CSV table of C-alpha atoms in Angstrom, one decimal:
chain,number,residue,atom,x,y,z
A,1,UNK,CA,60.0,94.1,142.8
A,2,UNK,CA,57.5,94.5,140.1
A,3,UNK,CA,55.8,91.7,138.3
A,4,UNK,CA,56.0,93.2,134.9
A,5,UNK,CA,54.5,90.2,133.1
A,6,UNK,CA,51.6,91.0,130.8
A,7,UNK,CA,48.2,89.4,131.5
A,8,UNK,CA,44.7,90.2,130.5
A,9,UNK,CA,42.3,91.1,133.2
A,10,UNK,CA,38.5,92.0,132.9
A,11,UNK,CA,37.7,95.6,133.0
A,12,UNK,CA,35.4,97.4,135.4
A,13,UNK,CA,32.7,98.7,132.9
A,14,UNK,CA,31.6,101.6,135.0
A,15,UNK,CA,35.2,102.8,135.6
A,16,UNK,CA,36.0,102.6,131.9
A,17,UNK,CA,32.8,104.5,131.0
A,18,UNK,CA,33.6,107.1,133.6
A,19,UNK,CA,37.2,107.6,132.3
A,20,UNK,CA,35.8,107.8,128.7
A,21,UNK,CA,33.1,110.2,129.6
A,22,UNK,CA,35.6,112.5,131.3
A,23,UNK,CA,38.0,112.6,128.3
A,24,UNK,CA,35.2,112.9,125.8
A,25,UNK,CA,33.6,115.8,127.7
A,26,UNK,CA,36.8,117.8,127.7
A,27,UNK,CA,37.3,117.2,124.0
A,28,UNK,CA,33.7,118.0,123.3
A,29,UNK,CA,33.9,121.3,125.1
A,30,UNK,CA,36.9,122.3,123.0
A,31,UNK,CA,35.2,121.3,119.7
A,32,UNK,CA,32.0,123.1,120.7
A,33,UNK,CA,33.9,126.3,121.4
A,34,UNK,CA,35.7,126.2,118.1
A,35,UNK,CA,32.6,125.4,116.2
A,36,UNK,CA,30.8,128.3,117.8
A,37,UNK,CA,33.6,130.7,117.0
A,38,UNK,CA,33.8,129.5,113.4
A,39,UNK,CA,30.0,129.6,113.1
A,40,UNK,CA,29.8,133.2,114.4
A,41,UNK,CA,32.6,134.2,112.0
A,42,UNK,CA,30.8,132.5,109.1
A,43,UNK,CA,27.5,134.2,109.8
A,44,UNK,CA,29.3,137.5,110.2
A,45,UNK,CA,31.1,137.0,106.9
A,46,UNK,CA,28.0,135.8,105.1
A,47,UNK,CA,26.0,138.8,106.0
A,48,UNK,CA,28.9,141.2,105.4
A,49,UNK,CA,27.4,142.8,102.4
A,50,UNK,CA,24.1,143.7,104.1
A,51,UNK,CA,26.1,146.0,106.4
A,52,UNK,CA,29.4,147.1,104.9
A,53,UNK,CA,29.3,145.8,101.4
A,54,UNK,CA,31.8,143.3,99.8
A,55,UNK,CA,34.8,144.1,97.7
A,56,UNK,CA,32.6,143.6,94.5
A,57,UNK,CA,30.1,146.1,93.2
A,58,UNK,CA,27.1,143.9,94.2
A,59,UNK,CA,25.1,144.9,97.2
A,60,UNK,CA,22.4,143.5,99.4
A,61,UNK,CA,21.0,140.0,98.8
A,62,UNK,CA,22.6,139.7,95.4
A,63,UNK,CA,25.9,140.0,97.0
A,64,UNK,CA,25.1,137.0,99.3
A,65,UNK,CA,23.5,134.5,96.9
A,66,UNK,CA,24.2,135.9,93.5
A,67,UNK,CA,21.7,136.3,90.6
A,68,UNK,CA,20.4,132.7,91.0
A,69,UNK,CA,19.1,130.8,94.0
A,70,UNK,CA,20.4,127.7,92.3
A,71,UNK,CA,23.9,128.9,93.2
A,72,UNK,CA,22.8,129.2,96.8
A,73,UNK,CA,21.3,125.7,96.8
A,74,UNK,CA,24.5,124.3,95.3
A,75,UNK,CA,26.6,126.0,97.9
A,76,UNK,CA,24.5,124.6,100.6
A,77,UNK,CA,24.7,121.1,99.2
A,78,UNK,CA,28.5,121.5,98.8
A,79,UNK,CA,28.8,122.6,102.3
A,80,UNK,CA,27.2,119.4,103.6
A,81,UNK,CA,29.5,117.3,101.4
A,82,UNK,CA,32.5,119.4,102.6
A,83,UNK,CA,31.5,119.0,106.2
A,84,UNK,CA,31.2,115.2,105.8
A,85,UNK,CA,34.6,115.1,104.0
A,86,UNK,CA,36.1,117.0,107.0
A,87,UNK,CA,34.6,114.6,109.5
A,88,UNK,CA,36.0,111.6,107.7
A,89,UNK,CA,39.4,113.2,107.5
A,90,UNK,CA,39.2,114.1,111.2
A,91,UNK,CA,38.4,110.5,112.1
A,92,UNK,CA,41.2,109.1,110.0
A,93,UNK,CA,43.6,111.3,112.0
A,94,UNK,CA,42.9,109.3,115.2
A,95,UNK,CA,45.1,106.3,115.6
A,96,UNK,CA,43.3,103.1,116.4
A,97,UNK,CA,44.9,101.2,119.1
A,98,UNK,CA,43.8,98.0,120.9
A,99,UNK,CA,43.1,97.6,124.6
A,100,UNK,CA,46.6,97.1,126.1
A,101,UNK,CA,47.4,94.1,128.3
A,102,UNK,CA,47.7,94.7,132.0
A,103,UNK,CA,51.1,95.6,133.4
A,104,UNK,CA,51.9,96.1,137.1
A,105,UNK,CA,55.0,98.3,136.8
A,106,UNK,CA,56.6,100.9,134.6
A,107,UNK,CA,58.5,100.1,131.5
A,108,UNK,CA,62.1,99.8,132.5
A,109,UNK,CA,64.1,103.0,131.8
A,110,UNK,CA,61.1,105.2,131.2
A,111,UNK,CA,60.3,108.1,133.6
A,112,UNK,CA,56.8,109.5,134.2
A,113,UNK,CA,57.0,112.0,131.4
A,114,UNK,CA,58.2,109.5,128.9
A,115,UNK,CA,55.5,107.1,129.9
A,116,UNK,CA,52.8,109.7,129.5
A,117,UNK,CA,54.2,110.8,126.1
A,118,UNK,CA,54.4,107.3,124.6
A,119,UNK,CA,50.7,106.8,125.6
A,120,UNK,CA,49.2,110.2,124.9
A,121,UNK,CA,51.9,111.7,122.4
A,122,UNK,CA,52.0,114.8,124.6
A,123,UNK,CA,52.6,115.7,128.3
A,124,UNK,CA,50.3,117.5,130.5
A,125,UNK,CA,50.6,120.1,133.3
A,126,UNK,CA,51.2,117.3,135.9
A,127,UNK,CA,54.4,116.1,134.2
A,128,UNK,CA,56.8,118.5,136.1
A,129,UNK,CA,55.3,117.5,139.5
A,130,UNK,CA,55.3,113.8,138.6
A,131,UNK,CA,59.0,114.2,137.6
A,132,UNK,CA,59.9,115.9,140.8
A,133,UNK,CA,58.2,113.2,142.8
A,134,UNK,CA,60.0,110.6,140.7
A,135,UNK,CA,63.4,112.3,141.5
A,136,UNK,CA,62.6,112.3,145.1
A,137,UNK,CA,61.6,108.7,145.1
A,138,UNK,CA,65.0,107.9,143.3
A,139,UNK,CA,66.8,109.9,146.1
A,140,UNK,CA,68.5,112.4,143.8
A,141,UNK,CA,66.4,115.4,145.1
A,142,UNK,CA,65.1,116.3,148.6
A,143,UNK,CA,61.6,117.8,149.0
A,144,UNK,CA,61.2,120.2,151.9
A,145,UNK,CA,58.0,121.9,153.0
A,146,UNK,CA,59.2,125.2,154.2
A,147,UNK,CA,55.8,126.7,154.8
A,148,UNK,CA,52.2,126.3,153.7
A,149,UNK,CA,52.4,126.5,149.9
A,150,UNK,CA,56.2,127.0,149.8
A,151,UNK,CA,58.4,124.1,148.8
A,152,UNK,CA,62.2,123.8,148.5
A,153,UNK,CA,63.6,121.2,146.1
A,154,UNK,CA,67.3,120.5,146.6
A,155,UNK,CA,69.6,118.4,144.5
A,156,UNK,CA,71.3,115.7,146.6
A,157,UNK,CA,72.2,113.1,143.9
A,158,UNK,CA,75.7,112.2,142.9
A,159,UNK,CA,76.7,112.1,139.2
A,160,UNK,CA,76.5,108.2,139.3
A,161,UNK,CA,73.0,108.3,140.6
A,162,UNK,CA,71.9,111.0,138.0
A,163,UNK,CA,73.2,108.7,135.2
A,164,UNK,CA,70.6,106.2,136.2
A,165,UNK,CA,67.8,108.7,135.8
A,166,UNK,CA,66.0,109.0,132.4
A,167,UNK,CA,67.0,111.8,130.1
A,168,UNK,CA,63.7,113.7,130.3
A,169,UNK,CA,63.8,113.9,134.1
A,170,UNK,CA,67.4,115.2,133.8
A,171,UNK,CA,66.2,117.9,131.4
A,172,UNK,CA,63.8,119.3,134.0
A,173,UNK,CA,66.5,119.0,136.7
A,174,UNK,CA,68.9,120.9,134.6
A,175,UNK,CA,66.3,123.6,133.8
A,176,UNK,CA,65.5,124.1,137.5
A,177,UNK,CA,69.1,124.0,138.6
A,178,UNK,CA,68.7,121.0,141.0
A,179,UNK,CA,70.9,118.5,139.2
A,180,UNK,CA,74.1,119.4,141.1
A,181,UNK,CA,74.4,118.7,144.8
A,182,UNK,CA,73.3,121.8,146.7
A,183,UNK,CA,71.2,123.2,143.8
A,184,UNK,CA,67.9,124.6,145.1
A,185,UNK,CA,64.6,125.5,143.4
A,186,UNK,CA,61.8,127.1,145.4
A,187,UNK,CA,58.3,126.3,144.3
A,188,UNK,CA,55.8,128.7,145.9
A,189,UNK,CA,53.0,129.0,143.3
A,190,UNK,CA,54.3,132.5,142.4
A,191,UNK,CA,54.5,133.6,138.8
A,192,UNK,CA,58.2,133.5,138.8
A,193,UNK,CA,58.5,129.9,139.9
A,194,UNK,CA,55.5,129.0,137.7
A,195,UNK,CA,57.3,130.5,134.7
A,196,UNK,CA,60.4,128.5,135.4
A,197,UNK,CA,58.4,125.3,135.7
A,198,UNK,CA,56.5,126.2,132.5
A,199,UNK,CA,59.8,126.7,130.6
A,200,UNK,CA,61.1,123.4,132.1
A,201,UNK,CA,57.9,121.6,130.8
A,202,UNK,CA,58.4,123.0,127.3
A,203,UNK,CA,62.0,121.7,127.3
A,204,UNK,CA,60.7,118.3,128.5
A,205,UNK,CA,58.1,118.2,125.8
A,206,UNK,CA,60.7,119.1,123.1
A,207,UNK,CA,63.1,116.4,124.5
A,208,UNK,CA,60.3,113.8,124.5
A,209,UNK,CA,59.7,114.5,120.8
A,210,UNK,CA,63.4,114.2,120.0
A,211,UNK,CA,63.6,111.0,122.2
A,212,UNK,CA,60.5,109.4,120.5
A,213,UNK,CA,62.0,110.2,117.0
A,214,UNK,CA,65.5,109.1,117.9
A,215,UNK,CA,64.3,105.8,119.3
A,216,UNK,CA,61.9,105.2,116.3
A,217,UNK,CA,58.8,105.2,118.6
A,218,UNK,CA,56.7,107.8,116.9
A,219,UNK,CA,56.7,109.3,113.4
A,220,UNK,CA,54.7,112.2,111.8
A,221,UNK,CA,51.3,111.3,110.4
A,222,UNK,CA,51.3,112.5,106.7
A,223,UNK,CA,47.5,112.2,106.5
A,224,UNK,CA,47.0,114.4,109.5
A,225,UNK,CA,49.4,117.1,108.3
A,226,UNK,CA,47.8,117.1,104.9
A,227,UNK,CA,44.4,117.6,106.6
A,228,UNK,CA,45.8,120.4,108.6
A,229,UNK,CA,47.2,122.1,105.5
A,230,UNK,CA,43.8,121.7,103.8
A,231,UNK,CA,42.0,123.1,106.8
A,232,UNK,CA,44.3,126.2,106.8
A,233,UNK,CA,43.9,126.6,103.0
A,234,UNK,CA,40.1,126.5,103.4
A,235,UNK,CA,40.3,129.1,106.1
A,236,UNK,CA,42.0,131.5,103.7
A,237,UNK,CA,39.5,130.7,100.9
A,238,UNK,CA,36.6,131.2,103.3
A,239,UNK,CA,37.9,134.6,104.2
A,240,UNK,CA,38.3,135.5,100.5
A,241,UNK,CA,34.8,134.2,99.8
A,242,UNK,CA,33.2,136.3,102.6
A,243,UNK,CA,35.0,139.3,101.3
A,244,UNK,CA,33.3,138.9,97.9
A,245,UNK,CA,36.6,138.2,96.1
A,246,UNK,CA,35.4,134.8,94.8
A,247,UNK,CA,31.8,136.0,94.0
A,248,UNK,CA,28.7,135.9,96.2
A,249,UNK,CA,29.7,135.5,99.8
A,250,UNK,CA,27.8,132.3,100.2
A,251,UNK,CA,30.7,130.7,98.4
A,252,UNK,CA,32.7,131.0,101.6
A,253,UNK,CA,30.4,128.7,103.4
A,254,UNK,CA,31.6,125.3,102.0
A,255,UNK,CA,35.2,126.1,103.0
A,256,UNK,CA,34.1,126.9,106.6
A,257,UNK,CA,32.0,123.7,106.7
A,258,UNK,CA,35.2,121.7,105.8
A,259,UNK,CA,37.1,123.4,108.5
A,260,UNK,CA,34.4,122.7,111.1
A,261,UNK,CA,34.3,119.0,110.1
A,262,UNK,CA,38.1,118.7,110.1
A,263,UNK,CA,38.7,120.3,113.5
A,264,UNK,CA,39.8,116.9,114.9
A,265,UNK,CA,43.0,116.9,112.9
A,266,UNK,CA,44.3,119.7,115.2
A,267,UNK,CA,43.7,117.6,118.4
A,268,UNK,CA,46.8,117.0,120.6
A,269,UNK,CA,48.8,113.9,119.4
A,270,UNK,CA,47.1,113.4,116.1
A,271,UNK,CA,50.2,114.5,114.2
A,272,UNK,CA,52.1,111.4,115.3
A,273,UNK,CA,51.8,107.7,114.7
A,274,UNK,CA,53.3,104.8,116.6
A,275,UNK,CA,55.8,102.7,114.7
A,276,UNK,CA,55.9,98.9,115.3
A,277,UNK,CA,58.6,99.5,118.0
A,278,UNK,CA,56.6,102.3,119.4
A,279,UNK,CA,53.5,100.0,119.7
A,280,UNK,CA,55.4,97.6,121.7
A,281,UNK,CA,56.6,100.3,124.2
A,282,UNK,CA,53.1,101.8,124.1
A,283,UNK,CA,51.5,98.4,125.1
A,284,UNK,CA,53.6,98.3,128.3
A,285,UNK,CA,53.1,102.0,129.2
A,286,UNK,CA,49.4,101.9,128.4
A,287,UNK,CA,49.1,98.6,130.3
A,288,UNK,CA,50.6,100.3,133.4
A,289,UNK,CA,48.2,103.3,133.0
A,290,UNK,CA,45.4,100.8,132.8
A,291,UNK,CA,46.3,99.6,136.3
A,292,UNK,CA,47.0,103.1,137.7
A,293,UNK,CA,43.6,104.4,136.5
A,294,UNK,CA,41.6,101.6,138.1
A,295,UNK,CA,40.6,100.0,134.8
A,296,UNK,CA,42.0,96.7,136.0
A,297,UNK,CA,40.5,94.7,138.8
A,298,UNK,CA,43.8,93.9,140.3
A,299,UNK,CA,47.1,95.7,141.1
A,300,UNK,CA,49.4,92.6,141.3
A,301,UNK,CA,52.8,93.2,142.8
A,302,UNK,CA,52.0,96.9,143.2
A,303,UNK,CA,50.2,95.9,146.4
A,304,UNK,CA,53.7,95.8,148.0
A,305,UNK,CA,54.4,99.1,149.7
A,306,UNK,CA,57.6,99.9,147.9
A,307,UNK,CA,56.2,99.0,144.5
A,308,UNK,CA,53.0,101.1,145.2
A,309,UNK,CA,55.1,104.2,146.2
A,310,UNK,CA,57.4,103.8,143.1
A,311,UNK,CA,54.3,103.9,140.9
A,312,UNK,CA,52.9,107.2,142.6
A,313,UNK,CA,54.8,109.6,140.3
A,314,UNK,CA,53.4,107.8,137.2
A,315,UNK,CA,49.9,108.1,138.7
A,316,UNK,CA,50.4,111.8,139.0
A,317,UNK,CA,51.6,112.0,135.4
A,318,UNK,CA,48.3,110.6,134.3
A,319,UNK,CA,46.3,112.6,136.7
A,320,UNK,CA,44.9,109.5,138.5
A,321,UNK,CA,46.7,109.6,141.9
A,322,UNK,CA,43.4,109.7,143.8
A,323,UNK,CA,42.2,106.6,141.9
A,324,UNK,CA,45.6,104.8,142.5
A,325,UNK,CA,45.3,105.3,146.3
A,326,UNK,CA,41.7,104.3,146.2
A,327,UNK,CA,42.6,101.2,144.2
A,328,UNK,CA,45.2,100.2,146.8
A,329,UNK,CA,42.8,100.7,149.6
A,330,UNK,CA,40.2,98.6,147.9
A,331,UNK,CA,42.5,95.7,147.0
A,332,UNK,CA,44.5,95.5,150.2
A,333,UNK,CA,41.9,96.8,152.7
A,334,UNK,CA,44.6,99.3,154.1
A,335,UNK,CA,45.1,103.0,153.6
A,336,UNK,CA,47.5,104.0,150.9
A,337,UNK,CA,51.1,104.2,152.4
A,338,UNK,CA,52.8,107.5,152.8
A,339,UNK,CA,56.4,107.8,151.4
A,340,UNK,CA,59.3,109.0,153.6
A,341,UNK,CA,60.4,111.3,150.8
A,342,UNK,CA,57.3,113.4,150.8
A,343,UNK,CA,57.0,115.7,153.8
A,344,UNK,CA,53.3,116.3,153.7
A,345,UNK,CA,50.1,114.5,154.2
A,346,UNK,CA,48.5,116.1,151.1
A,347,UNK,CA,50.2,113.7,148.6
A,348,UNK,CA,47.0,112.4,147.0
A,349,UNK,CA,45.3,115.8,147.0
A,350,UNK,CA,45.4,117.4,143.5
A,351,UNK,CA,44.6,120.8,144.9
A,352,UNK,CA,47.3,121.0,147.5
A,353,UNK,CA,51.0,120.1,148.3
A,354,UNK,CA,53.8,120.1,145.8
A,355,UNK,CA,51.4,119.6,142.9
A,356,UNK,CA,49.9,123.0,143.6
A,357,UNK,CA,53.1,124.9,144.4
A,358,UNK,CA,54.9,123.5,141.3
A,359,UNK,CA,52.0,124.1,138.9
A,360,UNK,CA,53.4,125.5,135.6
A,361,UNK,CA,51.5,128.8,135.5
A,362,UNK,CA,51.4,130.7,132.3
């Protein structure tokens, strides 16, 4: 049904900027929190001798800057250099990928979790819900709304049908006990069901990594792992410096500066790189995400009802279900269709329906 041919389409500048701002703001908040924590720790360690005294015999200001202010100036200059080196290493950890060509359907054989993983190199909290919707769309599970906020997921697929389902989706089904006919999982938003979904999500994540390595799609990034090792080593050296083991406590500052600059090497997905085969698969998956998120001016064959509904689970995987429905409404002039396999009107509401009940609570 899908026209899966690749073609380039002009972007909507404002939508692209909106998506980029949202992702950048989330990452910025995480970096600011880490920098504040490290900064407070550094200040506390630097002033350690004024209150408790370091492990050396020096006390007061001499324990901080030593006998010469030249040492302090050198430590400050070295801190600036170390921060810059950390920033450069952090930037090199991010894989540079081109804008993908538009694709109007999913990559054949890839479920929602696999599609998200090959694009982001990790799966988010929406992956279990997206997978359950995908299984319902494929008619191997039945979704039943028992009560407000209480859902029953029942396995109805035959072994032959399950063999056509991707391996990652089968992992979640096995974990929730819904792969065999008559198997039931109740999603009610409780800690018990949330824990089961969380464990299923971890199993999916592990299987995604195994699948990507087995199919030669993603490989470890040596540069990133070296940067992580250096940041961990600098953390230890900073602690020793602030305890006065290395001399004046100001000697711990350059090590903290490097860690702050290199925080980007710990970002999700930076530890992996796409292989040439992986880039080919990525182009198809990312091109489909481009359409789902509204960064393409057209939706092509997805304007057909069946194709649109088959794409809904993938939109949930990327957290853009509301944009996908709005895109359909904008292009076709009609309201987004409602699937027969979803017994609720809250399909595109991220705060209600199955997506709330099956949330993988900690």
